Every structure is written in C-alpha cells, then in structure tokens.
PDB file of C-alpha atoms in Angstrom:
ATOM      1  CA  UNK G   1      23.811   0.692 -25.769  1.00  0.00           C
ATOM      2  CA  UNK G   2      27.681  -0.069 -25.811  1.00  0.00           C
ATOM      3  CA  UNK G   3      28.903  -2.824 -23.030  1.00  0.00           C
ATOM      4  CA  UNK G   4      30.789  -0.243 -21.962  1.00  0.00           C
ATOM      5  CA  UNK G   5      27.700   2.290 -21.241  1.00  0.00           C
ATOM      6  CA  UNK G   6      25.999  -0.982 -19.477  1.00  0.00           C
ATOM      7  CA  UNK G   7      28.857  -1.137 -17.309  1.00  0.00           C
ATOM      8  CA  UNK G   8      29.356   2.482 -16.058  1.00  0.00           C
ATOM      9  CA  UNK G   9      24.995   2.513 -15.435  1.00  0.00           C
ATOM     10  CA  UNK G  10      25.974  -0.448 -13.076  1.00  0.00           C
ATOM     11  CA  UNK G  11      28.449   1.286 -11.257  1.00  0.00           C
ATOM     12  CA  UNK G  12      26.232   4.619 -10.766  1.00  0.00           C
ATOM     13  CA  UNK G  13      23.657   2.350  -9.701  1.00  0.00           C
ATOM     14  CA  UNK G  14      25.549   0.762  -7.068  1.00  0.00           C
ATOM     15  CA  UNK G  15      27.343   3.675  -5.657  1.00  0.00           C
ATOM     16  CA  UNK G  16      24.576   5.997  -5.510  1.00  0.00           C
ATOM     17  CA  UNK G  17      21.229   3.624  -4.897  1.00  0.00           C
ATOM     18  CA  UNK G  18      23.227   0.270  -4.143  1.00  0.00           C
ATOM     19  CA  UNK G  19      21.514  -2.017  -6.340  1.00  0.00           C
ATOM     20  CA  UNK G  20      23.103  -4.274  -8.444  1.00  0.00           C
ATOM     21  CA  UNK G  21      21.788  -4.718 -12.491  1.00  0.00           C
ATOM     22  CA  UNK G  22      22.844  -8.285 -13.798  1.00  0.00           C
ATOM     23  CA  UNK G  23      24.590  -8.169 -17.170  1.00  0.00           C
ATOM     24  CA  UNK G  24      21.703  -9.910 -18.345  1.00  0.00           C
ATOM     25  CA  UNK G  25      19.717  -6.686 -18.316  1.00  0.00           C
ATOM     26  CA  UNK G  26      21.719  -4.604 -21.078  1.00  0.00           C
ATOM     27  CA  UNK G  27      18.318  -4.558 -23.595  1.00  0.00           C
ATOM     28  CA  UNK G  28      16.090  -4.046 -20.349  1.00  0.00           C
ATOM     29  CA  UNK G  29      17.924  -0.477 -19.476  1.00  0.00           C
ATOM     30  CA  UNK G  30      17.486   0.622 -22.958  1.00  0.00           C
ATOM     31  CA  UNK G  31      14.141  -0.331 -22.721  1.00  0.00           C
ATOM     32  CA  UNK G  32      13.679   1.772 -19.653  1.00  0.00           C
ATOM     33  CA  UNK G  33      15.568   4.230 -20.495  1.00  0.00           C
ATOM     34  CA  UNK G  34      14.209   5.190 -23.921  1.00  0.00           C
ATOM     35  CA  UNK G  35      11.280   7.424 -22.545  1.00  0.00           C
ATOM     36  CA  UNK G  36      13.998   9.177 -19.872  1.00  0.00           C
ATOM     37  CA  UNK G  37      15.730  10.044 -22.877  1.00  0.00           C
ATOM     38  CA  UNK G  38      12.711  11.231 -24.527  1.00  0.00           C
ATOM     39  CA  UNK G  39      12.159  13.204 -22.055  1.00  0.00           C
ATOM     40  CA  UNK G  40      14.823  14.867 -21.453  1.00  0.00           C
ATOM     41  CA  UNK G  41      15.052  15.996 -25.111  1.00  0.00           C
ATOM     42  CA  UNK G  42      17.647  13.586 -26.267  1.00  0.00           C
ATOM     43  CA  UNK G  43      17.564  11.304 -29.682  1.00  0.00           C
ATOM     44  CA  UNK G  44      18.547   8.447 -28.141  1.00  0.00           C
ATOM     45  CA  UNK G  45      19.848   6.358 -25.177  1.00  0.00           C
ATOM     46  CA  UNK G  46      23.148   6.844 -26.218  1.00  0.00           C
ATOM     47  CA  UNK G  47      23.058  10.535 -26.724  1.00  0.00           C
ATOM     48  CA  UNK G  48      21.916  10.599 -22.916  1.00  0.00           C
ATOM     49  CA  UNK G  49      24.462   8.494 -21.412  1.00  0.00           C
ATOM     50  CA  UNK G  50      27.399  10.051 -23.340  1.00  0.00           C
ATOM     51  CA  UNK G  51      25.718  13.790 -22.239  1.00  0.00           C
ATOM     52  CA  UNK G  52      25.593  12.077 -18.645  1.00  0.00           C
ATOM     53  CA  UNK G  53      29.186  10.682 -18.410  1.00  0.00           C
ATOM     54  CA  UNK G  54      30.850  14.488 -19.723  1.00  0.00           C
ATOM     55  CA  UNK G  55      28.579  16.498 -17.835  1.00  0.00           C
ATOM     56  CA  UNK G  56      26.976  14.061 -14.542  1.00  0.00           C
ATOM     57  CA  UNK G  57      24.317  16.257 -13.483  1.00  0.00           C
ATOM     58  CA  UNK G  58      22.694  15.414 -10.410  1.00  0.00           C
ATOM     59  CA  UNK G  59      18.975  15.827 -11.715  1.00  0.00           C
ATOM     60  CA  UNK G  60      19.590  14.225 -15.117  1.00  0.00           C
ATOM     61  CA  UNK G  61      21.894  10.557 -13.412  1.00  0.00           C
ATOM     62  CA  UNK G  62      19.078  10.050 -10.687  1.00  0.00           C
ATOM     63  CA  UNK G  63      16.585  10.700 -13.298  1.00  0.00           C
ATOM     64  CA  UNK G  64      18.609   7.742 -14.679  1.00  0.00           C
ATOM     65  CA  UNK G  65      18.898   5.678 -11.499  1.00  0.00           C
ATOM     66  CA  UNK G  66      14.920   5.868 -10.707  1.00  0.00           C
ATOM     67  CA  UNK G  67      14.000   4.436 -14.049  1.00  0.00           C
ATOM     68  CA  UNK G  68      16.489   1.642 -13.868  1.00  0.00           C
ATOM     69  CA  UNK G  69      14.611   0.717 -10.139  1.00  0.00           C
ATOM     70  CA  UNK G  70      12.163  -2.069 -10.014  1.00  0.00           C
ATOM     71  CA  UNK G  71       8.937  -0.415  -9.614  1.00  0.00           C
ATOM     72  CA  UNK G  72       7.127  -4.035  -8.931  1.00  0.00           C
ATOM     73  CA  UNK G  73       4.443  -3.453  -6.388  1.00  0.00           C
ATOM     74  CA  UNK G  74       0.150  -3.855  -6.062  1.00  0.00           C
ATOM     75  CA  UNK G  75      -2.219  -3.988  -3.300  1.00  0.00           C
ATOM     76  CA  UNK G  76      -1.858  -6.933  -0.642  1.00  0.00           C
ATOM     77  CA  UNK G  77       0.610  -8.087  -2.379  1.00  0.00           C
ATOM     78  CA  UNK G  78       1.529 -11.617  -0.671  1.00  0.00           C
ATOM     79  CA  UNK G  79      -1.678 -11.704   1.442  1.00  0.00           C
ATOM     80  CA  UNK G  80      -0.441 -13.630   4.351  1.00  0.00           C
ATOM     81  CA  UNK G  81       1.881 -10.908   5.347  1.00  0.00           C
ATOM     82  CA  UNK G  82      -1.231  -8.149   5.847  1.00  0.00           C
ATOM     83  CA  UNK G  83      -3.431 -10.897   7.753  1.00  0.00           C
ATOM     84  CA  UNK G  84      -0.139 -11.570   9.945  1.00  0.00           C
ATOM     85  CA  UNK G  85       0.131  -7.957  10.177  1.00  0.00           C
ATOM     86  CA  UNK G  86      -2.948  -7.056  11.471  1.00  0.00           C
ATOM     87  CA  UNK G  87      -3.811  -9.881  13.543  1.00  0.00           C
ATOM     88  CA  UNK G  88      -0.707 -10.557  15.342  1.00  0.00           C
ATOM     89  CA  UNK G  89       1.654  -7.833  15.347  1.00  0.00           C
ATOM     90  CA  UNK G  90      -0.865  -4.819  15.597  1.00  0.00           C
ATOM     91  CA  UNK G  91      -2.648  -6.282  18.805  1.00  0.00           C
ATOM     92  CA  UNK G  92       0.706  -7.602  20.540  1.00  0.00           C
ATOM     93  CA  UNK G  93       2.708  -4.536  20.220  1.00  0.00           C
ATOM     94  CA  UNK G  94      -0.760  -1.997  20.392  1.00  0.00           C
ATOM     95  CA  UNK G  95      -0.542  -3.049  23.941  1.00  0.00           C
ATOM     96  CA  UNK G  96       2.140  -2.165  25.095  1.00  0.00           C
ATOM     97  CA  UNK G  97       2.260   0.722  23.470  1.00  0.00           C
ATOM     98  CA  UNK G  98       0.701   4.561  24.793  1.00  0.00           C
ATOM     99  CA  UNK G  99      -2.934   5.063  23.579  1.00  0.00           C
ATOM    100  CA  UNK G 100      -1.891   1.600  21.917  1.00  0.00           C
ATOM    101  CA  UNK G 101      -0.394   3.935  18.953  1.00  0.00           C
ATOM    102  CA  UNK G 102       1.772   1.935  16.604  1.00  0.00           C
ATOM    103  CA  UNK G 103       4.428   3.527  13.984  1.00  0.00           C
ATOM    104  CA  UNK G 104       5.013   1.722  10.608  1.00  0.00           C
ATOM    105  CA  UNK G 105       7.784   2.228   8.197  1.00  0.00           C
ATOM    106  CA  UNK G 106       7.590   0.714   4.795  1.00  0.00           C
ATOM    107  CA  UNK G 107      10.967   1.245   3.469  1.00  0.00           C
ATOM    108  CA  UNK G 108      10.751   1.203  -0.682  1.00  0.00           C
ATOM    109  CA  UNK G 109       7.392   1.681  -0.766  1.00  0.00           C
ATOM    110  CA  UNK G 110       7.055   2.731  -4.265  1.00  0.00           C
ATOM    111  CA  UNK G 111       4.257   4.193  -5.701  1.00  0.00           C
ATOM    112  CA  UNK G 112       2.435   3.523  -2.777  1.00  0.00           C
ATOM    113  CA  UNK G 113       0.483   0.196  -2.725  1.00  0.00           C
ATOM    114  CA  UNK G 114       2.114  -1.687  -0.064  1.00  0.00           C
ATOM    115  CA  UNK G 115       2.072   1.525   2.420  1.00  0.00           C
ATOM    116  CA  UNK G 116      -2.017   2.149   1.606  1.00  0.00           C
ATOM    117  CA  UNK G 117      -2.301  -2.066   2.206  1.00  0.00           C
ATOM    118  CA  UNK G 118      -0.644  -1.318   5.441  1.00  0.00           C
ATOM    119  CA  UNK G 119      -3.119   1.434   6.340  1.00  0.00           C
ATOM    120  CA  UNK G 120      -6.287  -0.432   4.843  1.00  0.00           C
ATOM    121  CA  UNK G 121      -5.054  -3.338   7.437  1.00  0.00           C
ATOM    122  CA  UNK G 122      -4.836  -1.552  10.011  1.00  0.00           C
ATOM    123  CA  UNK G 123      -7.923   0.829   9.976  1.00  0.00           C
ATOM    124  CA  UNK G 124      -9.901  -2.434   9.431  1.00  0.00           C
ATOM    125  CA  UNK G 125      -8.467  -4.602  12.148  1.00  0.00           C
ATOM    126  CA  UNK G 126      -9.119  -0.906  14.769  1.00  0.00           C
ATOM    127  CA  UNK G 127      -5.627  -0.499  14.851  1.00  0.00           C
ATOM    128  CA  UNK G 128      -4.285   2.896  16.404  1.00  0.00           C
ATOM    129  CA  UNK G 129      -1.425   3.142  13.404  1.00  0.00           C
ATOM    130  CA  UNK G 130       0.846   5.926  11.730  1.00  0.00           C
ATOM    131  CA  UNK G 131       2.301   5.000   8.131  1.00  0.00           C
ATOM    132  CA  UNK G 132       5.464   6.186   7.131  1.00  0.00           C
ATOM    133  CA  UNK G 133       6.427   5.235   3.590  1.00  0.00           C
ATOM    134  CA  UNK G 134       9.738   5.890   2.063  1.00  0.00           C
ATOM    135  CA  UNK G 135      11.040   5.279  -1.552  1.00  0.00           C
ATOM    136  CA  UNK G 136      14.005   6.325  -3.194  1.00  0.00           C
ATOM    137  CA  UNK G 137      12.269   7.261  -6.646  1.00  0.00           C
ATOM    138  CA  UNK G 138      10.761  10.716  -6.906  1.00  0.00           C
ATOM    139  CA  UNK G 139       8.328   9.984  -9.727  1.00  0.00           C
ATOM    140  CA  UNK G 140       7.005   6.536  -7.870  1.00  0.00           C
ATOM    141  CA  UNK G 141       6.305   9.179  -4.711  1.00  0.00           C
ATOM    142  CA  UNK G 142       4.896  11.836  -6.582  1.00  0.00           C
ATOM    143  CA  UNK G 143       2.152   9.102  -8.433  1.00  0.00           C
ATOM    144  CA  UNK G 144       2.215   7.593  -4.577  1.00  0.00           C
ATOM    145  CA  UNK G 145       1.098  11.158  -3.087  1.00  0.00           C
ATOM    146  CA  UNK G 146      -1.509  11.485  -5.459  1.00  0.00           C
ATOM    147  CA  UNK G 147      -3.142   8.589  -4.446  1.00  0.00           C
ATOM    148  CA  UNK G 148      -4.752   7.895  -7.532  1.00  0.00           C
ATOM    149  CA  UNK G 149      -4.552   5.011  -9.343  1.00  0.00           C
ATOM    150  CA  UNK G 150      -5.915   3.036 -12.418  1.00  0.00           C
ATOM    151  CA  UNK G 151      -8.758   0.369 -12.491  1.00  0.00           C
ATOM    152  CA  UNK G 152      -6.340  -2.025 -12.848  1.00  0.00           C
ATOM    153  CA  UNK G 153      -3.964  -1.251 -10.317  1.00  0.00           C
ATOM    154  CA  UNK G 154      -6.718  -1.239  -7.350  1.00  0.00           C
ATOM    155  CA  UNK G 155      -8.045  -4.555  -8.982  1.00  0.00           C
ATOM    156  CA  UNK G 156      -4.849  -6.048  -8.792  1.00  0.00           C
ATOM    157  CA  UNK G 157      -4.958  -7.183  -5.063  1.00  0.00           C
ATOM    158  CA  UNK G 158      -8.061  -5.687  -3.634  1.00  0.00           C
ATOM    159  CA  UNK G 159     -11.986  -7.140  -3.882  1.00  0.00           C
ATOM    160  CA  UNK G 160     -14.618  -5.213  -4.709  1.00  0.00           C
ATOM    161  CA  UNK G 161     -15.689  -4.337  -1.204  1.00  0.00           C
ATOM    162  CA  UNK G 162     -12.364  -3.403  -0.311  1.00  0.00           C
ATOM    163  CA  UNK G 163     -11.887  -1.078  -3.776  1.00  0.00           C
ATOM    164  CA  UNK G 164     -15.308   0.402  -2.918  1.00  0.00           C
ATOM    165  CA  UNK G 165     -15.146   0.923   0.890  1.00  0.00           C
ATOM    166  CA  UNK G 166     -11.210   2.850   0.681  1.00  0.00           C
ATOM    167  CA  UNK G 167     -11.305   4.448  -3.137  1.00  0.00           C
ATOM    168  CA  UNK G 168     -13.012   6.923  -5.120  1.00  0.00           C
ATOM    169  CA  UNK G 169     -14.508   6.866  -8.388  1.00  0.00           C
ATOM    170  CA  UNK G 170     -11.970  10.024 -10.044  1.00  0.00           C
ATOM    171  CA  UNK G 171     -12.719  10.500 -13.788  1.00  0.00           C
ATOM    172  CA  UNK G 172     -11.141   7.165 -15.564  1.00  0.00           C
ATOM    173  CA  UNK G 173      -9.204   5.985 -12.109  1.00  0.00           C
ATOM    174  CA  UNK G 174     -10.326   5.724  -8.634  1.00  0.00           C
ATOM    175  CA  UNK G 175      -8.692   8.071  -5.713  1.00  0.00           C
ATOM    176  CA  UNK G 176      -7.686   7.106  -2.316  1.00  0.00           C
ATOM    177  CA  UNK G 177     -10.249   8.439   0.457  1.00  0.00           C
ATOM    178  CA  UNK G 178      -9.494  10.763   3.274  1.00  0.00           C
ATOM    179  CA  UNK G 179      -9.342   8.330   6.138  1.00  0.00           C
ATOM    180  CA  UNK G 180      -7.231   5.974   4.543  1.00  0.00           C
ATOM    181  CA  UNK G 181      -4.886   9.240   3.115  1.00  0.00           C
ATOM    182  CA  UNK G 182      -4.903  10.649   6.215  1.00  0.00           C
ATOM    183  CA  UNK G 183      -2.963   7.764   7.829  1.00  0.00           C
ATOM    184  CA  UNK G 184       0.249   7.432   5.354  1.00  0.00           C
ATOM    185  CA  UNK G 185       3.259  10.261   4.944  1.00  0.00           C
ATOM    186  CA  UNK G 186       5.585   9.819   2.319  1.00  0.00           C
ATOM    187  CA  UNK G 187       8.734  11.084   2.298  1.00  0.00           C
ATOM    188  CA  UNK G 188      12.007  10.689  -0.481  1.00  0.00           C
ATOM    189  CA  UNK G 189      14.814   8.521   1.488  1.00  0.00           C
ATOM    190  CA  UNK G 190      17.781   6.611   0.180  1.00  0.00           C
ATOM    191  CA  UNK G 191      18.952   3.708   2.307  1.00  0.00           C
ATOM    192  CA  UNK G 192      22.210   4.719   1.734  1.00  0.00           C
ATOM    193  CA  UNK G 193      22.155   7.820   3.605  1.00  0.00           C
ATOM    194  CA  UNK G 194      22.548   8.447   6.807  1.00  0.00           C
ATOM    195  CA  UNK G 195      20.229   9.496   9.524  1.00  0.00           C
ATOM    196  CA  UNK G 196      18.853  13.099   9.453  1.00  0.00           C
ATOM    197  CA  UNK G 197      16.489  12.343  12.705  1.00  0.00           C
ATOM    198  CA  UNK G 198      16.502   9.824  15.652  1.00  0.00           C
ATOM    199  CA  UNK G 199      13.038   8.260  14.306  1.00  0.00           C
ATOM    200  CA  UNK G 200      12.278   5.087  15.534  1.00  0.00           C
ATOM    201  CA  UNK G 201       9.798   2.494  14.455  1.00  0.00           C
ATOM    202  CA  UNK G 202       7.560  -0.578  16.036  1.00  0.00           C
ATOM    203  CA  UNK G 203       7.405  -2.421  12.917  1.00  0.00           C
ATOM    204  CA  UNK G 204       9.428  -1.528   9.698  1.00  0.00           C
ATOM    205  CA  UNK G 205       8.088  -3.093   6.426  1.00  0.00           C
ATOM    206  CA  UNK G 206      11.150  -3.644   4.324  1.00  0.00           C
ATOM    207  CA  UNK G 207       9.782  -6.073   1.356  1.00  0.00           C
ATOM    208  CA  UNK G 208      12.048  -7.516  -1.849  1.00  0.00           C
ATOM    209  CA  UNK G 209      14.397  -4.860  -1.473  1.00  0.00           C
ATOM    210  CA  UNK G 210      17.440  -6.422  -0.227  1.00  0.00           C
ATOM    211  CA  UNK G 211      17.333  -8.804  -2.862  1.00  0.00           C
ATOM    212  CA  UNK G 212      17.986  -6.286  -5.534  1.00  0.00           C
ATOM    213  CA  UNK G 213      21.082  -4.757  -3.930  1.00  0.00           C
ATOM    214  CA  UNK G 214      24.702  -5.453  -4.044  1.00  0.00           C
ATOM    215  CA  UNK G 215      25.815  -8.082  -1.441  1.00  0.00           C
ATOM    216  CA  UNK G 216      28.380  -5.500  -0.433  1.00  0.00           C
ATOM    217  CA  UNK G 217      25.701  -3.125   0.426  1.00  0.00           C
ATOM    218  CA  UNK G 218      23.010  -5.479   1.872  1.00  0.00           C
ATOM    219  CA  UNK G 219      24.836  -5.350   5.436  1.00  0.00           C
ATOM    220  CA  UNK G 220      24.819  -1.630   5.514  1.00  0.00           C
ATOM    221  CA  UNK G 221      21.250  -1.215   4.899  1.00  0.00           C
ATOM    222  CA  UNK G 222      20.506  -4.106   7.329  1.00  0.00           C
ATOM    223  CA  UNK G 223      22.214  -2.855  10.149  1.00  0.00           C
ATOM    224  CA  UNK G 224      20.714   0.726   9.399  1.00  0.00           C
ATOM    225  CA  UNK G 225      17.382  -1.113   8.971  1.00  0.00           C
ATOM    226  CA  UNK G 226      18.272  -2.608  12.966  1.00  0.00           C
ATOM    227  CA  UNK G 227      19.093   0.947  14.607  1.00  0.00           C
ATOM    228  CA  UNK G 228      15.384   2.722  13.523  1.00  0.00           C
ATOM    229  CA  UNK G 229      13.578  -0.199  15.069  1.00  0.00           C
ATOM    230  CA  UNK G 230      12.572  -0.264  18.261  1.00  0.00           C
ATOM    231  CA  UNK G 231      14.108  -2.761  20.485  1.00  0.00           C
ATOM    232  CA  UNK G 232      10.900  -5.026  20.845  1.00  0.00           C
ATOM    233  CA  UNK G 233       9.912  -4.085  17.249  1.00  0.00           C
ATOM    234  CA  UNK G 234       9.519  -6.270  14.022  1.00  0.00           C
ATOM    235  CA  UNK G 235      11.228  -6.296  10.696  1.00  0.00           C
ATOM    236  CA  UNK G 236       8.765  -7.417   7.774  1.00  0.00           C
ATOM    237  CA  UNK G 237      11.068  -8.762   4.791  1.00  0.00           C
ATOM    238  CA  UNK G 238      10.208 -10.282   1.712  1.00  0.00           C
ATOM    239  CA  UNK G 239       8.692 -14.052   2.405  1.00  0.00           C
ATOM    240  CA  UNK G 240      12.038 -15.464   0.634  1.00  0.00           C
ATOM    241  CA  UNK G 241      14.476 -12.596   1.636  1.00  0.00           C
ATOM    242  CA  UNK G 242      17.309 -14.216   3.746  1.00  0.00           C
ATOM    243  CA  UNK G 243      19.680 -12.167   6.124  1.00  0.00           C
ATOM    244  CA  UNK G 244      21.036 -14.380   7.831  1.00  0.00           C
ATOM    245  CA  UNK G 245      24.503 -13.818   6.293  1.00  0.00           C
ATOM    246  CA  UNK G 246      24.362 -10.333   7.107  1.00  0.00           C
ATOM    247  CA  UNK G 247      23.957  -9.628  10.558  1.00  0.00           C
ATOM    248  CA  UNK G 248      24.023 -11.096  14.050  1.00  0.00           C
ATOM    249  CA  UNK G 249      21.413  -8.281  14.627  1.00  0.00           C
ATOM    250  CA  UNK G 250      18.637 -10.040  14.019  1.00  0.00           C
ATOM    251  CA  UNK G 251      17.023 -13.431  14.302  1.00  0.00           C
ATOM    252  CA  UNK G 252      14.099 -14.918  12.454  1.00  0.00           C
ATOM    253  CA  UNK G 253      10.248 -15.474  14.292  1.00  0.00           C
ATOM    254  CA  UNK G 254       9.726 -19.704  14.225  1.00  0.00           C
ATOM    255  CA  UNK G 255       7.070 -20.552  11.666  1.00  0.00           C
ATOM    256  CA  UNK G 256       7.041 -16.679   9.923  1.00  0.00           C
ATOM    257  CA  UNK G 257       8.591 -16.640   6.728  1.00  0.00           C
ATOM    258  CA  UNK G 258      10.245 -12.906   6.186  1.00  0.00           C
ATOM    259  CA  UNK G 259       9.563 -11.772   9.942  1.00  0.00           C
ATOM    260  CA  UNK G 260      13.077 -11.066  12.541  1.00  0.00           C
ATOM    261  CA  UNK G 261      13.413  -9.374  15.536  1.00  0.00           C
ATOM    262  CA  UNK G 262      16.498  -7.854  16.964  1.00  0.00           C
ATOM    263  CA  UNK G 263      18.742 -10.735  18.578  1.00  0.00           C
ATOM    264  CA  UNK G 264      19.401 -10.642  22.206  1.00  0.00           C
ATOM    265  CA  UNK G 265      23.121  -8.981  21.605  1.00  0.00           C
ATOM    266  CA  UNK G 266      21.746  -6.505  20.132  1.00  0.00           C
ATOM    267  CA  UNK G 267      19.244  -5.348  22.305  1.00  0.00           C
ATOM    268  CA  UNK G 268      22.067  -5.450  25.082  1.00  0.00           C
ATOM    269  CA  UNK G 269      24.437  -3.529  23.089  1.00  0.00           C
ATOM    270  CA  UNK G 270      21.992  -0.425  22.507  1.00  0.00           C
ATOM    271  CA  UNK G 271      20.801  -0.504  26.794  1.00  0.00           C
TER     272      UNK G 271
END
C-alpha cells in the first residue's frame, strides 16, 4: 500500500464513519484489508483501492470502511460497569419509570457482546429492560443477529453458569436463547447521521468509541449522543473516555469512572 493510498483510506474514514487511523497503522489496513479484497475478487489491496478511487462505489468503500473499524468487544467486558448497571442505575431509574420499563441504547455495539451483557444484566437483576443496539458495520450486525458465537467468544467474559443458563449448545458454537434474544433489536446506524425518529433513551451505553474518532468529530457525536437521552438519563462511556473538552452538556457522576448525566444548562435549554 502506497502512502498515498494510506492517506486517501484516512480521509474516507473520517468523512464517512469519523474515525481517525494513525499513520502508524499503514501495514494494519493491508492486513485488514487483504480478505475484503479477496473477496471482492481483486488480486490485491492495491488493485482494490485504485478500482475504489476511479469508480467509489458505495457498497465496495463501506465494505472498506467496516473492515478498517475496531471490532474489539467480549462479554462483560470491564465488569464493574454491568454490576453498576444493574444495581444502581436499573433500580433508580426503574422507578420512576411506567411499569418500571427501562430503554437501553448501546451505541457501537458490534457484533453484539456488550448489548447481550446488557440484557443478561438486566434479566438477572428483574429488570423491566428493552435493548437497542446499534453499530455502524453490517457484517459485525449480521454475526450480532445471529446470535451465535464460538466457544471462545462466550468464554471470554462469561462463567460457566452464566454460558450455560443464557446459550445453547449449536453444532461447534453455542446460540443465544430466546429470552435473552428476545430482549435486544439491532439496527445499522452511523453516528454521523442525523435523526430519522425522535427516539429517546434512559440510559445510552456508548463504550471506547469516542476515543477512536477524529477530535473534530467527537463534539458532534457527543452532543447527538445528549439529545436521544432522556433528561434524567445516563450516558455509559468507556471507564477512561474523557469529554470533558467537548461539551458543557454533560457532567461526570462523583466516584463513577465513564458515567455523565446531562448538566443543569442543558436540561433547562431543552424545557
């Protein structure tokens, strides 16, 4: 891959998914993009990226853009958060909430494990919960959807009671059951874009995210991040993720890394 190849993939990366790939990365696109080219019946990385830049067809770039994402994820992953989860924020806003019915958004969910954790969390602590997971990569959805997943991947993060009570034994893998499925929609969204429904949410999950985007973007997705919560609702970031340089519109919880609600100003300014 040419240094000028590297640098175009960084600016379709930013302008269509916002997220930034550090010149440090040149042999880790190939990398990724090797089976992408394979795929789509091209020799080479090259020969892809020279058919994308003459001809940039919508299927083939965000084809490109998904497997240049960080697909990073596994069950419970950071523990703390899905104990804090469901034995604070569940129970505090459950109450004051009709038939105690509580609506979760994990934003970039991936292929799925953080948005099952969620559910698993919930339906375990009695919680009355609805799980709405987002992700920007088709192919993480579509293995997401499927809810089916290797030995190793429920391993990673779960116990043996917990693999046994919530999956499946299916052929070689195991398979998410009913009542947990039941619980979690996922749907293809792009932080980016703008609203397409007035959905609002008691707790959005937003996890090591931000810190993979361009600065110049963070603040965007922030303050989009700050209209689909509720006013009283609570925004779940990564345990190191910092905002504080990109929005008034929120201000941390004392003593929870990674958890803000919506500053007073801006609770005032959507009344």
């Amino acid at each position: 891959m040419t240094q000028d190849d590297f640098d175009r993939l960084q600016a379709l990366l930013s302008s269509r998914a916002g997220f930034r790939l550090g010149r440090d990365r040149i042999h880790l696109a190939e990398h990724r993009l090797a089976p992408v080219a394979r795929r789509e019946g091209f020799d080479s990385v090259e020969a892809l990226l020279a058919t994308l830049w003459v001809k940039p067809v919508a299927s083939l770039g965000w084809a490109v853009i998904e497997a240049l994402l960080n697909p990073e994820t596994w069950f419970r992953r950071d523990r703390a958060v899905f104990d804090t989860f469901a034995r604070e924020l569940l129970p505090a806003i459950g109450r004051v909430r009709p038939e105690g019915r509580v609506q979760v958004w994990s934003a970039g969910c991936s292929s799925g494990q953080e948005a099952y954790s969620l559910a698993m969390a919930g339906l375990e602590a009695g919680a009355n919960i609805d799980v709405i997971a987002t992700d920007l990569s088709q192919r993480a959805l579509d293995k997401a959807r499927s809810g089916v997943f290797s030995a190793f991947e429920v391993q990673r993060g779960l116990s043996a009671r917990m693999m046994l009570h919530w999956f499946e034994p299916a052929e070689d893998a195991w398979a998410v059951r009913p009542a947990l499925r039941n619980v979690v929609r996922f749907a293809r969204h792009n932080l980016l874009d703008a609203p397409t429904d007035d959905a609002r949410f008691d707790i959005i999950v937003c996890r090591n995210v931000l810190t993979e985007m361009e600065p110049s973007r963070r603040g965007q997705v922030v303050d989009y991040l700050e209209r689909r919560l509720v006013d009283d609702g609570v925004l779940v970031l990564g345990a190191e993720e910092r905002i504080d340089g990109d929005t008034i519109a929120f201000r941390p919880v004392g003593g929870r890394s990674g958890l803000y609600v919506k500053s007073p100003s801006a609770v005032s300014r959507a009344a």
